[in-house]
Coordinates of C-alpha atoms and ligand atoms in Angstrom, one line a residue:
M1 CA -41.1 -37.4 -12.4
L2 CA -41.0 -34.4 -10.2
V3 CA -37.2 -34.3 -10.3
T4 CA -37.1 -34.9 -14.0
L5 CA -39.5 -32.1 -14.7
I6 CA -37.7 -29.6 -12.4
R7 CA -34.4 -30.6 -13.9
R8 CA -35.5 -30.3 -17.4
Y9 CA -37.5 -27.1 -17.1
S10 CA -35.4 -25.1 -14.7
K11 CA -32.1 -25.4 -16.6
P12 CA -32.4 -22.0 -18.4
Y13 CA -32.9 -20.3 -15.0
F14 CA -29.8 -21.6 -13.2
P15 CA -28.3 -18.0 -13.0
Y16 CA -31.4 -17.0 -11.1
V17 CA -31.2 -20.0 -8.8
A18 CA -27.5 -19.2 -8.2
A19 CA -28.5 -15.6 -7.2
V20 CA -31.1 -17.0 -4.8
V21 CA -28.6 -19.3 -3.1
V22 CA -26.1 -16.4 -2.6
F23 CA -28.7 -13.9 -1.3
Q24 CA -30.3 -16.4 1.0
L25 CA -27.0 -17.5 2.4
A26 CA -26.2 -13.9 3.2
S27 CA -29.6 -13.2 4.7
T28 CA -29.6 -16.3 6.8
I29 CA -26.1 -15.7 8.2
A30 CA -27.2 -12.1 9.0
A31 CA -30.4 -13.4 10.7
L32 CA -28.3 -15.8 12.8
Y33 CA -25.9 -13.1 13.9
L34 CA -28.6 -10.7 15.2
P35 CA -29.7 -12.5 18.5
S36 CA -26.0 -12.9 19.5
L37 CA -25.4 -9.1 19.0
N38 CA -28.6 -8.5 21.0
A39 CA -27.2 -10.6 23.9
R40 CA -23.9 -8.7 23.8
I41 CA -25.7 -5.4 24.1
I42 CA -27.6 -6.6 27.2
D43 CA -24.8 -8.4 28.9
E44 CA -21.8 -6.2 28.1
G45 CA -23.5 -2.8 27.4
V46 CA -26.6 -2.5 29.5
S47 CA -25.5 -4.4 32.5
R48 CA -22.3 -2.3 32.8
G49 CA -23.8 1.0 31.7
D50 CA -21.4 1.2 28.8
T51 CA -23.3 3.7 26.5
D52 CA -20.5 3.8 24.1
Y53 CA -20.6 0.0 23.6
I54 CA -24.4 0.1 23.3
W55 CA -24.1 2.7 20.5
R56 CA -21.4 0.8 18.6
T57 CA -23.0 -2.6 18.8
G58 CA -26.4 -1.2 18.2
G59 CA -25.1 0.5 15.1
L60 CA -23.6 -2.8 13.9
M61 CA -26.9 -4.5 14.7
L62 CA -28.8 -2.0 12.6
G63 CA -26.4 -2.5 9.7
V64 CA -26.7 -6.3 9.9
A65 CA -30.5 -6.0 10.0
L66 CA -30.5 -3.8 6.9
I67 CA -28.3 -6.3 5.0
Q68 CA -30.6 -9.1 6.2
V69 CA -33.7 -7.4 4.9
A70 CA -32.1 -6.4 1.5
T71 CA -30.7 -9.8 0.8
A72 CA -34.0 -11.5 1.8
I73 CA -35.9 -9.3 -0.6
A74 CA -33.4 -9.9 -3.4
G75 CA -33.6 -13.7 -2.8
V76 CA -37.4 -13.8 -3.0
Y77 CA -37.3 -11.6 -6.1
F78 CA -35.0 -13.9 -8.0
G79 CA -36.7 -17.0 -6.6
S80 CA -40.1 -15.8 -7.9
K81 CA -38.7 -14.9 -11.2
A82 CA -37.2 -18.4 -11.7
A83 CA -40.3 -20.2 -10.4
M84 CA -42.7 -18.3 -12.5
A85 CA -40.6 -18.7 -15.6
F86 CA -40.4 -22.4 -14.9
G87 CA -44.2 -22.6 -14.6
R88 CA -44.6 -20.7 -17.9
D89 CA -42.3 -23.1 -19.7
L90 CA -43.9 -26.1 -18.3
R91 CA -47.4 -24.9 -19.3
R92 CA -46.0 -24.2 -22.7
G93 CA -44.6 -27.7 -22.8
V94 CA -47.9 -29.3 -22.0
F95 CA -49.7 -27.1 -24.5
R96 CA -47.3 -27.9 -27.3
K97 CA -47.6 -31.6 -26.5
V98 CA -51.4 -31.6 -26.5
S99 CA -51.3 -29.6 -29.8
S100 CA -49.4 -32.5 -31.3
F101 CA -52.0 -35.1 -30.2
S102 CA -54.1 -36.9 -32.7
A103 CA -57.9 -37.1 -32.1
R104 CA -57.2 -40.6 -30.7
D105 CA -54.6 -39.3 -28.2
V106 CA -57.0 -36.7 -26.9
N107 CA -59.6 -39.3 -26.4
V108 CA -57.3 -41.4 -24.2
F109 CA -57.2 -38.6 -21.6
G110 CA -60.3 -36.6 -22.3
A111 CA -60.4 -32.8 -22.6
P112 CA -61.2 -31.9 -19.0
T113 CA -58.2 -33.6 -17.4
L114 CA -55.9 -32.2 -20.1
I115 CA -57.1 -28.8 -19.2
T116 CA -56.6 -29.4 -15.4
R117 CA -53.2 -30.9 -16.1
G118 CA -52.1 -27.9 -18.1
T119 CA -53.3 -25.4 -15.5
N120 CA -53.9 -26.5 -12.0
D121 CA -51.3 -29.3 -11.9
V122 CA -48.6 -27.0 -13.4
Q123 CA -49.5 -24.4 -10.8
Q124 CA -48.9 -26.9 -7.9
V125 CA -45.5 -27.8 -9.2
Q126 CA -44.7 -24.1 -9.8
M127 CA -45.8 -23.4 -6.2
L128 CA -43.4 -26.1 -4.9
M129 CA -40.6 -24.5 -7.0
L130 CA -41.4 -21.1 -5.5
M131 CA -41.4 -22.4 -1.9
G132 CA -38.4 -24.5 -2.6
L133 CA -36.4 -21.6 -3.9
N134 CA -37.5 -19.4 -1.0
F135 CA -36.7 -21.9 1.8
M136 CA -34.3 -24.4 0.3
V137 CA -31.1 -22.7 1.3
A138 CA -32.4 -20.8 4.3
T139 CA -34.0 -23.7 6.1
P140 CA -31.1 -26.1 6.7
I141 CA -28.6 -23.3 7.4
M142 CA -31.0 -21.7 9.8
C143 CA -31.5 -25.1 11.5
I144 CA -27.9 -26.1 11.8
G145 CA -26.6 -22.6 12.4
G146 CA -29.3 -22.0 15.0
I147 CA -28.3 -25.1 16.9
F148 CA -24.7 -24.1 16.8
M149 CA -25.3 -20.6 18.0
A150 CA -27.7 -21.7 20.7
L151 CA -25.2 -24.1 22.1
R152 CA -22.6 -21.4 22.1
E153 CA -24.9 -19.3 24.3
D154 CA -25.5 -22.1 26.8
L155 CA -24.6 -25.7 26.6
N156 CA -26.6 -26.8 29.7
L157 CA -29.9 -25.9 28.1
S158 CA -29.1 -27.8 24.9
W159 CA -31.4 -30.7 25.9
L160 CA -34.4 -28.3 25.1
V161 CA -33.3 -28.3 21.5
W162 CA -33.0 -32.1 21.4
V163 CA -36.4 -32.5 22.8
S164 CA -38.5 -29.9 21.0
V165 CA -37.2 -30.5 17.5
P166 CA -38.1 -34.2 17.3
V167 CA -41.5 -33.5 18.9
L168 CA -42.2 -30.8 16.2
V169 CA -41.0 -33.1 13.4
A170 CA -43.1 -36.0 14.7
V171 CA -46.3 -34.0 15.0
V172 CA -46.0 -32.2 11.7
G173 CA -44.7 -35.3 9.9
Y174 CA -47.7 -37.3 11.1
L175 CA -50.1 -34.8 9.7
V176 CA -48.2 -34.7 6.4
V177 CA -48.5 -38.4 6.0
R178 CA -52.2 -38.2 6.6
L179 CA -52.5 -35.4 4.1
M180 CA -50.8 -37.1 1.2
P181 CA -53.5 -39.5 0.0
L182 CA -56.1 -36.7 0.4
F183 CA -54.1 -34.4 -2.0
R184 CA -54.0 -37.2 -4.5
S185 CA -57.7 -37.7 -4.5
M186 CA -58.2 -33.9 -4.6
Q187 CA -56.7 -33.6 -8.1
V188 CA -59.0 -36.4 -9.4
K189 CA -62.0 -34.6 -7.9
I190 CA -61.0 -31.3 -9.6
D191 CA -60.8 -33.2 -12.9
R192 CA -64.3 -34.6 -12.4
L193 CA -65.8 -31.2 -11.5
N194 CA -64.2 -29.7 -14.5
G195 CA -65.6 -32.5 -16.7
V196 CA -69.1 -32.1 -15.5
L197 CA -69.0 -28.3 -15.7
R198 CA -67.6 -28.3 -19.2
E199 CA -70.2 -30.8 -20.4
Q200 CA -73.0 -28.8 -19.0
I201 CA -71.9 -25.5 -20.3
I202 CA -71.4 -26.9 -23.8
G203 CA -74.7 -28.7 -23.7
I204 CA -76.7 -25.9 -22.0
R205 CA -79.3 -25.6 -24.7
V206 CA -80.0 -29.3 -24.6
V207 CA -80.3 -29.1 -20.9
R208 CA -82.8 -26.3 -21.1
A209 CA -84.7 -27.8 -23.9
F210 CA -85.3 -31.0 -21.9
V211 CA -85.7 -29.2 -18.6
R212 CA -82.9 -31.2 -17.2
E213 CA -81.6 -28.4 -15.0
P214 CA -82.5 -30.2 -11.7
H215 CA -80.9 -33.4 -12.8
E216 CA -77.8 -31.6 -14.1
A217 CA -77.6 -29.5 -10.9
E218 CA -77.7 -32.7 -8.9
R219 CA -74.8 -34.2 -11.0
F220 CA -72.8 -31.0 -10.5
G221 CA -73.8 -31.0 -6.8
A222 CA -72.5 -34.5 -6.3
A223 CA -69.1 -33.7 -7.9
N224 CA -68.9 -30.4 -6.0
K225 CA -69.7 -32.2 -2.7
E226 CA -67.0 -34.8 -3.3
L227 CA -64.4 -32.0 -3.8
T228 CA -65.7 -30.1 -0.8
D229 CA -65.5 -33.3 1.4
V230 CA -61.9 -33.9 0.5
S231 CA -61.1 -30.2 1.0
L232 CA -62.8 -30.3 4.4
K233 CA -60.8 -33.3 5.4
I234 CA -57.6 -31.5 4.4
G235 CA -58.8 -28.4 6.2
A236 CA -59.5 -30.4 9.4
L237 CA -55.9 -31.6 9.4
F238 CA -54.6 -28.1 8.8
V239 CA -56.7 -26.8 11.6
L240 CA -54.9 -29.3 13.9
M241 CA -51.6 -28.3 12.5
F242 CA -51.4 -24.7 13.5
P243 CA -52.4 -25.0 17.1
A244 CA -50.2 -28.0 17.5
I245 CA -47.2 -26.1 16.2
G246 CA -48.2 -23.0 18.3
M247 CA -48.4 -25.1 21.4
I248 CA -45.0 -26.7 20.8
L249 CA -43.4 -23.3 20.3
H250 CA -45.0 -21.8 23.4
V251 CA -44.2 -24.8 25.7
A252 CA -40.6 -24.6 24.4
T253 CA -40.5 -20.9 25.2
A254 CA -41.9 -21.5 28.7
A255 CA -39.4 -24.2 29.3
V256 CA -36.5 -22.1 28.2
L257 CA -37.6 -19.3 30.5
W258 CA -38.2 -21.7 33.4
F259 CA -34.9 -23.6 33.3
G260 CA -32.9 -20.7 31.9
G261 CA -34.4 -18.4 34.7
Q262 CA -33.1 -20.8 37.3
R263 CA -29.6 -20.7 35.8
V264 CA -29.7 -16.9 35.7
D265 CA -30.8 -16.9 39.3
A266 CA -27.9 -19.1 40.3
G267 CA -25.6 -16.8 38.4
D268 CA -24.6 -19.4 35.9
M269 CA -26.1 -17.6 32.9
Q270 CA -26.5 -14.0 31.8
V271 CA -29.9 -12.5 30.9
G272 CA -28.7 -11.6 27.4
A273 CA -27.6 -15.2 26.7
L274 CA -31.0 -16.4 27.8
T275 CA -32.8 -14.1 25.4
A276 CA -30.4 -15.1 22.6
F277 CA -30.9 -18.8 23.4
L278 CA -34.7 -18.3 23.3
Q279 CA -34.5 -16.5 19.9
Y280 CA -32.3 -19.2 18.5
L281 CA -34.6 -22.0 19.6
L282 CA -37.5 -20.2 18.0
Q283 CA -35.5 -19.7 14.8
I284 CA -34.7 -23.4 14.8
L285 CA -38.3 -24.5 15.3
M286 CA -39.5 -22.1 12.6
A287 CA -36.9 -23.5 10.2
V288 CA -38.0 -27.1 11.0
M289 CA -41.6 -26.1 10.5
M290 CA -40.8 -24.5 7.1
G291 CA -38.9 -27.6 6.1
T292 CA -41.8 -29.8 7.0
F293 CA -44.2 -27.6 5.1
M294 CA -41.9 -28.0 2.1
A295 CA -41.9 -31.7 2.6
M296 CA -45.6 -31.6 2.7
M297 CA -45.8 -29.8 -0.6
I298 CA -43.6 -32.4 -2.3
P299 CA -46.2 -35.3 -2.3
R300 CA -48.9 -33.1 -3.8
A301 CA -46.6 -31.6 -6.3
S302 CA -45.3 -35.0 -7.2
V303 CA -48.8 -36.3 -7.8
C304 CA -49.3 -33.3 -10.2
A305 CA -45.9 -33.8 -11.8
D306 CA -46.7 -37.5 -12.5
R307 CA -50.0 -36.3 -14.2
I308 CA -48.1 -33.8 -16.2
G309 CA -45.5 -36.3 -17.1
E310 CA -48.1 -38.7 -18.4
V311 CA -49.1 -36.1 -20.9
L312 CA -45.6 -35.1 -21.8
D313 CA -44.5 -38.7 -22.3
V314 CA -47.2 -39.6 -24.8
E315 CA -45.7 -40.4 -28.2
P316 CA -48.3 -39.0 -30.6
S317 CA -49.9 -42.0 -32.2
I318 CA -49.8 -40.2 -35.6
R319 CA -46.2 -39.3 -36.2
E320 CA -44.5 -37.3 -38.9
P321 CA -42.6 -39.6 -41.2
L322 CA -38.9 -40.0 -40.5
T323 CA -38.0 -39.6 -44.2
P324 CA -40.8 -37.5 -45.7
V325 CA -41.3 -38.0 -49.4
A326 CA -41.8 -34.9 -51.6
P327 CA -44.4 -35.6 -54.2
A328 CA -43.3 -35.2 -57.8
Q329 CA -46.4 -33.2 -58.7
K330 CA -48.9 -31.4 -56.6
A331 CA -52.1 -31.8 -58.6
G332 CA -54.3 -33.2 -55.9
R333 CA -55.0 -36.7 -57.2
V334 CA -56.6 -38.8 -54.5
E335 CA -56.5 -42.5 -54.4
F336 CA -57.8 -45.0 -51.8
R337 CA -56.4 -48.5 -52.2
N338 CA -58.1 -51.4 -50.4
V339 CA -58.5 -49.2 -47.3
S340 CA -59.9 -50.6 -44.1
F341 CA -60.2 -48.7 -40.8
A342 CA -61.4 -49.3 -37.3
Y343 CA -61.6 -46.8 -34.5
P344 CA -59.1 -47.5 -31.7
G345 CA -60.6 -50.1 -29.3
A346 CA -63.5 -51.0 -31.6
E347 CA -63.7 -54.5 -32.9
V348 CA -65.8 -54.0 -36.0
P349 CA -64.1 -52.1 -38.8
V350 CA -65.9 -48.9 -39.8
L351 CA -64.6 -49.0 -43.3
S352 CA -63.6 -52.2 -45.3
D353 CA -61.9 -52.5 -48.6
I354 CA -62.5 -49.0 -49.9
S355 CA -60.9 -48.3 -53.3
F356 CA -61.5 -45.4 -55.5
T357 CA -59.7 -42.6 -57.4
A358 CA -60.5 -38.9 -57.6
E359 CA -58.7 -37.1 -60.4
P360 CA -58.1 -33.3 -60.4
G361 CA -61.0 -31.6 -61.9
Q362 CA -63.4 -34.4 -60.9
T363 CA -66.1 -34.4 -58.3
V364 CA -66.6 -37.6 -56.4
A365 CA -69.7 -37.8 -54.2
I366 CA -70.3 -40.2 -51.3
I367 CA -73.8 -41.0 -50.3
G368 CA -75.0 -43.4 -47.7
S369 CA -77.1 -43.7 -44.6
T370 CA -76.2 -42.3 -41.2
G371 CA -73.3 -44.1 -39.6
A372 CA -72.2 -45.6 -43.0
G373 CA -68.7 -44.3 -42.4
K374 CA -68.6 -41.2 -44.7
T375 CA -67.0 -38.9 -42.1
S376 CA -64.5 -41.6 -41.1
L377 CA -63.5 -42.0 -44.8
L378 CA -62.8 -38.3 -45.2
A379 CA -60.8 -38.2 -42.0
L380 CA -58.2 -40.6 -43.4
L381 CA -57.0 -38.2 -46.1
P382 CA -55.8 -35.3 -43.9
R383 CA -54.5 -38.2 -41.6
L384 CA -56.6 -37.4 -38.6
Y385 CA -56.5 -41.2 -38.3
D386 CA -54.2 -43.8 -39.8
T387 CA -55.7 -46.7 -41.8
A388 CA -55.7 -50.2 -40.4
S389 CA -54.8 -51.7 -43.8
G390 CA -54.5 -50.4 -47.4
E391 CA -53.3 -47.1 -48.4
V392 CA -54.5 -43.5 -48.9
L393 CA -52.5 -41.8 -51.6
L394 CA -52.2 -38.1 -52.4
D395 CA -50.6 -37.5 -55.8
G396 CA -49.3 -41.1 -55.7
V397 CA -47.6 -40.8 -52.3
P398 CA -49.1 -42.5 -49.2
V399 CA -50.2 -39.8 -46.8
S400 CA -48.3 -41.4 -44.0
N401 CA -45.1 -40.6 -45.9
L402 CA -46.0 -36.9 -46.4
E403 CA -45.2 -34.1 -44.0
R404 CA -48.2 -32.8 -42.3
G405 CA -47.7 -29.3 -43.8
D406 CA -47.5 -30.9 -47.2
I407 CA -51.0 -32.4 -46.7
T408 CA -52.7 -29.5 -45.2
Q409 CA -51.4 -27.2 -47.9
R410 CA -53.1 -29.3 -50.5
V411 CA -56.2 -30.6 -48.7
A412 CA -58.9 -28.4 -47.2
M413 CA -61.7 -29.9 -45.2
V414 CA -65.1 -28.4 -44.4
P415 CA -66.0 -30.6 -41.4
Q416 CA -69.5 -31.9 -40.8
R417 CA -69.7 -30.0 -37.6
P418 CA -68.6 -26.6 -38.8
Y419 CA -66.4 -25.0 -36.1
L420 CA -65.4 -21.3 -35.9
F421 CA -63.0 -19.8 -33.4
S422 CA -63.6 -16.8 -31.3
G423 CA -62.3 -13.7 -32.9
T424 CA -63.5 -11.9 -36.1
V425 CA -64.8 -13.1 -39.4
E426 CA -61.5 -12.3 -41.1
H427 CA -59.5 -13.9 -38.4
N428 CA -61.4 -17.1 -39.1
L429 CA -61.2 -16.8 -42.9
R430 CA -57.4 -16.3 -42.7
F431 CA -57.0 -19.4 -40.6
G432 CA -55.3 -21.4 -43.3
K433 CA -53.7 -18.5 -45.1
P434 CA -52.8 -15.6 -42.8
E435 CA -51.4 -13.4 -45.6
A436 CA -54.6 -13.5 -47.7
M437 CA -55.8 -10.1 -49.0
D438 CA -59.2 -8.7 -48.2
E439 CA -60.3 -9.1 -51.9
E440 CA -59.5 -12.8 -51.6
L441 CA -61.6 -13.1 -48.5
W442 CA -64.5 -11.3 -50.2
E443 CA -64.2 -13.6 -53.3
A444 CA -64.3 -16.7 -51.1
L445 CA -67.3 -15.3 -49.3
T446 CA -69.1 -14.6 -52.6
V447 CA -68.5 -18.1 -53.8
A448 CA -69.7 -19.5 -50.5
Q449 CA -72.9 -17.3 -50.7
A450 CA -71.8 -15.7 -47.4
A451 CA -70.9 -12.2 -48.7
D452 CA -74.4 -10.8 -48.2
F453 CA -74.8 -11.7 -44.6
V454 CA -71.2 -10.8 -43.7
R455 CA -71.9 -7.4 -45.3
E456 CA -75.0 -7.0 -43.2
M457 CA -73.2 -7.9 -40.0
N458 CA -72.1 -4.7 -38.2
G459 CA -68.4 -4.8 -38.7
G460 CA -68.2 -6.6 -42.1
L461 CA -65.0 -8.7 -42.1
A462 CA -64.2 -7.4 -38.6
S463 CA -67.5 -8.6 -37.1
R464 CA -67.1 -10.6 -33.9
I465 CA -67.5 -14.3 -33.8
A466 CA -68.2 -15.9 -30.5
Q467 CA -66.4 -19.0 -29.3
G468 CA -67.4 -22.0 -31.4
G469 CA -69.2 -19.6 -33.7
T470 CA -72.4 -19.7 -31.7
N471 CA -73.5 -16.1 -32.7
V472 CA -74.2 -17.1 -36.3
S473 CA -76.7 -19.6 -37.5
G474 CA -75.9 -23.1 -38.5
G475 CA -76.1 -22.4 -42.2
Q476 CA -74.1 -19.2 -41.9
R477 CA -71.4 -21.1 -40.0
Q478 CA -71.3 -23.8 -42.7
R479 CA -70.9 -21.1 -45.4
L480 CA -68.1 -19.4 -43.4
C481 CA -66.3 -22.7 -43.1
I482 CA -66.7 -23.2 -46.8
A483 CA -65.2 -19.8 -47.4
R484 CA -62.4 -20.6 -45.0
A485 CA -61.5 -23.6 -47.1
L486 CA -61.7 -21.6 -50.3
V487 CA -59.3 -19.0 -49.1
T488 CA -56.5 -21.5 -48.8
E489 CA -56.9 -22.4 -52.5
P490 CA -56.2 -26.1 -52.0
K491 CA -55.9 -28.9 -54.6
V492 CA -58.4 -31.1 -52.8
F493 CA -61.7 -30.1 -51.2
L494 CA -63.5 -32.3 -48.7
F495 CA -67.0 -31.3 -48.1
D496 CA -68.6 -33.3 -45.3
D497 CA -72.3 -32.8 -45.6
S498 CA -71.5 -29.1 -45.9
F499 CA -74.7 -28.1 -47.6
S500 CA -77.1 -29.8 -45.3
A501 CA -78.1 -26.6 -43.4
L502 CA -78.7 -24.6 -46.6
D503 CA -82.0 -24.3 -48.3
V504 CA -82.2 -26.0 -51.7
A505 CA -81.9 -22.7 -53.7
T506 CA -78.8 -21.5 -51.8
D507 CA -77.4 -25.0 -52.1
A508 CA -77.8 -24.9 -55.9
R509 CA -76.3 -21.4 -56.2
L510 CA -73.4 -22.3 -54.0
R511 CA -72.5 -25.4 -55.9
R512 CA -72.7 -23.5 -59.3
A513 CA -70.3 -20.9 -58.0
L514 CA -68.1 -23.5 -56.4
K515 CA -67.9 -25.4 -59.7
A516 CA -66.2 -22.5 -61.5
K517 CA -63.9 -21.9 -58.5
T518 CA -62.9 -25.6 -58.1
A519 CA -62.6 -26.4 -61.8
D520 CA -59.0 -27.7 -61.5
A521 CA -59.4 -29.1 -58.0
T522 CA -60.4 -32.6 -56.8
V523 CA -63.6 -32.4 -55.0
I524 CA -65.0 -35.0 -52.6
I525 CA -68.5 -34.3 -51.4
V526 CA -70.4 -36.1 -48.8
G527 CA -74.1 -35.4 -49.3
Q528 CA -77.4 -36.5 -48.1
R529 CA -79.6 -34.9 -50.7
V530 CA -79.6 -36.5 -54.1
S531 CA -79.8 -33.0 -55.7
T532 CA -76.5 -32.1 -54.1
I533 CA -74.6 -34.9 -55.6
A534 CA -76.5 -35.7 -58.8
D535 CA -74.0 -34.0 -61.2
A536 CA -70.9 -35.6 -59.7
D537 CA -68.6 -37.4 -62.0
Q538 CA -68.7 -40.4 -59.8
I539 CA -71.0 -41.3 -57.0
L540 CA -70.0 -43.9 -54.4
V541 CA -72.8 -45.6 -52.5
L542 CA -71.5 -46.4 -49.0
D543 CA -73.3 -48.9 -46.8
K544 CA -72.0 -50.2 -43.5
G545 CA -68.4 -49.2 -44.4
R546 CA -68.4 -50.8 -47.9
I547 CA -68.8 -49.3 -51.3
V548 CA -71.8 -51.2 -52.6
D549 CA -72.1 -49.5 -55.9
R550 CA -70.5 -46.7 -57.9
G551 CA -71.3 -44.7 -61.1
T552 CA -73.0 -41.6 -62.3
H553 CA -76.4 -40.5 -61.2
E554 CA -78.0 -42.0 -64.3
E555 CA -76.1 -45.3 -64.1
L556 CA -77.0 -45.8 -60.5
L557 CA -80.6 -44.9 -61.0
E558 CA -80.8 -47.7 -63.5
R559 CA -79.1 -50.5 -61.6
S560 CA -78.4 -49.7 -57.9
G561 CA -81.2 -50.8 -55.6
T562 CA -79.7 -49.0 -52.6
Y563 CA -79.4 -45.8 -54.6
Q564 CA -83.0 -46.1 -56.0
E565 CA -84.2 -46.5 -52.4
I566 CA -82.4 -43.3 -51.4
V567 CA -83.8 -41.3 -54.3
E568 CA -87.3 -42.7 -53.8
S569 CA -87.3 -42.0 -50.1
Q570 CA -86.3 -38.4 -50.8
L571 CA -88.9 -38.0 -53.5
T572 CA -91.6 -39.2 -51.2
A573 CA -90.3 -37.1 -48.4
E574 CA -90.5 -34.0 -50.6
A575 CA -94.0 -35.1 -51.8
V576 CA -95.1 -35.4 -48.2
A577 CA -93.7 -32.0 -47.4
Ligands
CTP601 N1 -67.6 -44.1 -34.9 C1 -66.8 -44.4 -33.8 N2 -66.0 -43.5 -33.2 C2 -66.0 -42.2 -33.6 C3 -66.8 -41.9 -34.7 C4 -67.6 -42.9 -35.3 O1 -66.8 -45.6 -33.3 N3 -65.3 -41.3 -33.1 C5 -68.3 -45.2 -35.5 C6 -69.8 -45.1 -35.3 O2 -70.2 -46.4 -34.7 C7 -70.4 -45.0 -36.6 C8 -69.3 -45.3 -37.6 O3 -68.1 -45.1 -36.9 O4 -71.5 -46.0 -36.8 C9 -69.4 -44.4 -38.8 O5 -69.3 -43.0 -38.4 P1 -69.3 -41.8 -39.4 O6 -68.1 -42.0 -40.3 O7 -69.2 -40.6 -38.6 O8 -70.6 -42.0 -40.1 P2 -71.2 -41.0 -41.2 O9 -71.5 -41.8 -42.4 O10 -70.4 -39.8 -41.4 O11 -72.6 -40.6 -40.6 P3 -73.5 -39.3 -40.7 O12 -74.2 -39.3 -42.0 O13 -74.4 -39.4 -39.5 O14 -72.6 -38.2 -40.6
MG602 MG1 -70.7 -37.9 -41.0

C-alpha cells in the first residue's frame, strides 16, 4: 500500500524528485572528497612545510565545501517541496473520498478514525517521504563511497569497517524490530483517544447536567494512559538507541586511533591518512544509522498507509448511476412503490411495503409514534440510503437512476436535527444556492418566521453562527434550516418534525406563510402535533414501519383507531397542561 500511495501521489512531483537526486549526488560526492583533501594538506603540505601547496589545496577544499553546502541546501529545499505537496494531495484524496461516503460508509469506520486517518496518518507517510527524499540518495552513496575512499587511504585497517558496520546494523535493527508492533498499536490508541475526546466535547452539556465529569475524566484518563504507556515503551527503546549508537561510534574511533596509531608509529601510514580514514569511517557509520532510521520509519508509515488505503479503497455504497436518466419533466412528483428498507446489519426492516404518491401542490403528512420510521422514510428520497426492495420515484424516474445533483436540485430537506455550519447566517442560507441575492434570503427568512430575530442579531445576515449552530436556540436553528431550504426553491420539501421546537402560534404563522410559498411544490411533512398536519391533503399513519391508515384529518378521525388515539392523547395532554 505504501508503495502504491507514494507512486500514485508523487507522480506530479517527479521534476522535484529529479532535482533532489542531482543535488544530493553532488553534495555527497563533495562530502566524500573533503577528508581526502584534508589528508593531502597534512601529509603533503604541512609535513613538508609547503605553504604554497597548503594554500592551493586549502582553497580547493573551501570551494568544495561551499559546493557541498549549497547543493545540500538545494536538495533539502526541493525534497521538502515535493514531500509537502505529496502530503497535501494525499490529504485532499482522503477528504474527497470521505466526502463521497454515504451515511452507511461513514458508520463502517466511525468519524474519529476517519479524522485521524486524514491528518495524523497522512503526516506519518509525508514524514517518511521527506526523510526518504533527504537521505535516499545520500545514504547508499555515502556508505559505498565512504568504504571505497577509506580503503584507498589504508587497506590494513579495513577490518574495522567490516566489524563496526554489522555491529551497528545489528543493534539498530534489533531495536527497530521491537519498535514496529508498538507503532502499530500507537495509531490505534490515538484513534481511541480522539474518539473519547470528540464524544465528550460534543456531549459536554449532558456530561455537566448529569454530573458525569468524574466518570468521563476516568474514561479519558484510561485512553490517555494507554497512549502514554505505548509512547513510554517506544521512548524506552529510543533512549537505548542513542547511547548504543554513540558507544559504537566512540569505540570505533578509539580502535582506529589505537591500531592506526601503531601503524603511524611503525611508519606504515601517514597522520593525514589516519585522520581521513577516521572521518570516512564516521561518515559510513552515520550513513548506516540514517539508513536504519529510514528503515525504522517504513513500518510505521506503512501501517499508516494501510489505514489510509482502507479509506481510499472504499467503493461508496451509494454510487452515481452509470447511465443517468434525465427526467422528462421536473415538477416534483414523488412516488413510493412497495418500498421496504432495513438499516445495514439490522435484521428487522424499518420500513415495509410503503406505497404512496405526493403530487405537486399537495401536502402529504406522516404521523406516527417515535421510532415508527418517519425519518428513515424521508431519507430514501434524497438517497441517503438505498431501498432494500421497491422503488422511490421522483417525477417517474427511480432516484437510483438520477444524478445526485439532479435530486438535490429538486429536493430540499429540513432535517430533524437541524444543523448549521460555522460561519455567518447568510453563508448558511446560501448553502444550496450560492448566487442567491440578499432579497431572496430575507424573503426566505420572512416565510420561515426568522426575519425578526436575524434582524435583532448584531450583524443581521452577517451575524456569526458557531459550529453546529450552538449559539442560536433550537427553535431559531429550526427556522434558519427552513429558510435555508426555501432559498434553494426546490420542487419537493421534506420537513422532518421541523416545527417541533416552535410554539403553537409561530408554528401556525409559519405554516400559513409556507403554504403560499410552496403552492406549486410537493410538501412532505413529518409532524407530531395533530394541529401541524391537520390540513394536509393526505395523512399517512405510520406504525412500526407500515402505513396502517391514510386519508384526510376528518376521514381518519372517523375511522382510524390509531389516529384517534394520537389525537386524544394530545387533547388530554393539552388539557392537563
Ligand atoms: N434506526 C436504526 N439506525 C439508524 C436510525 C434508526 O437502526 N441509524 C432504527 C431504530 O431502531 C428506529 C427505527 O430505525 O426504531 C426508526 O427510526 P426513525 O426513522 O429515526 O424513527 P422516527 O419515526 O423518525 O422517530 P422519531 O419520531 O423519534 O424521530
Ligand atoms: Mg425522526
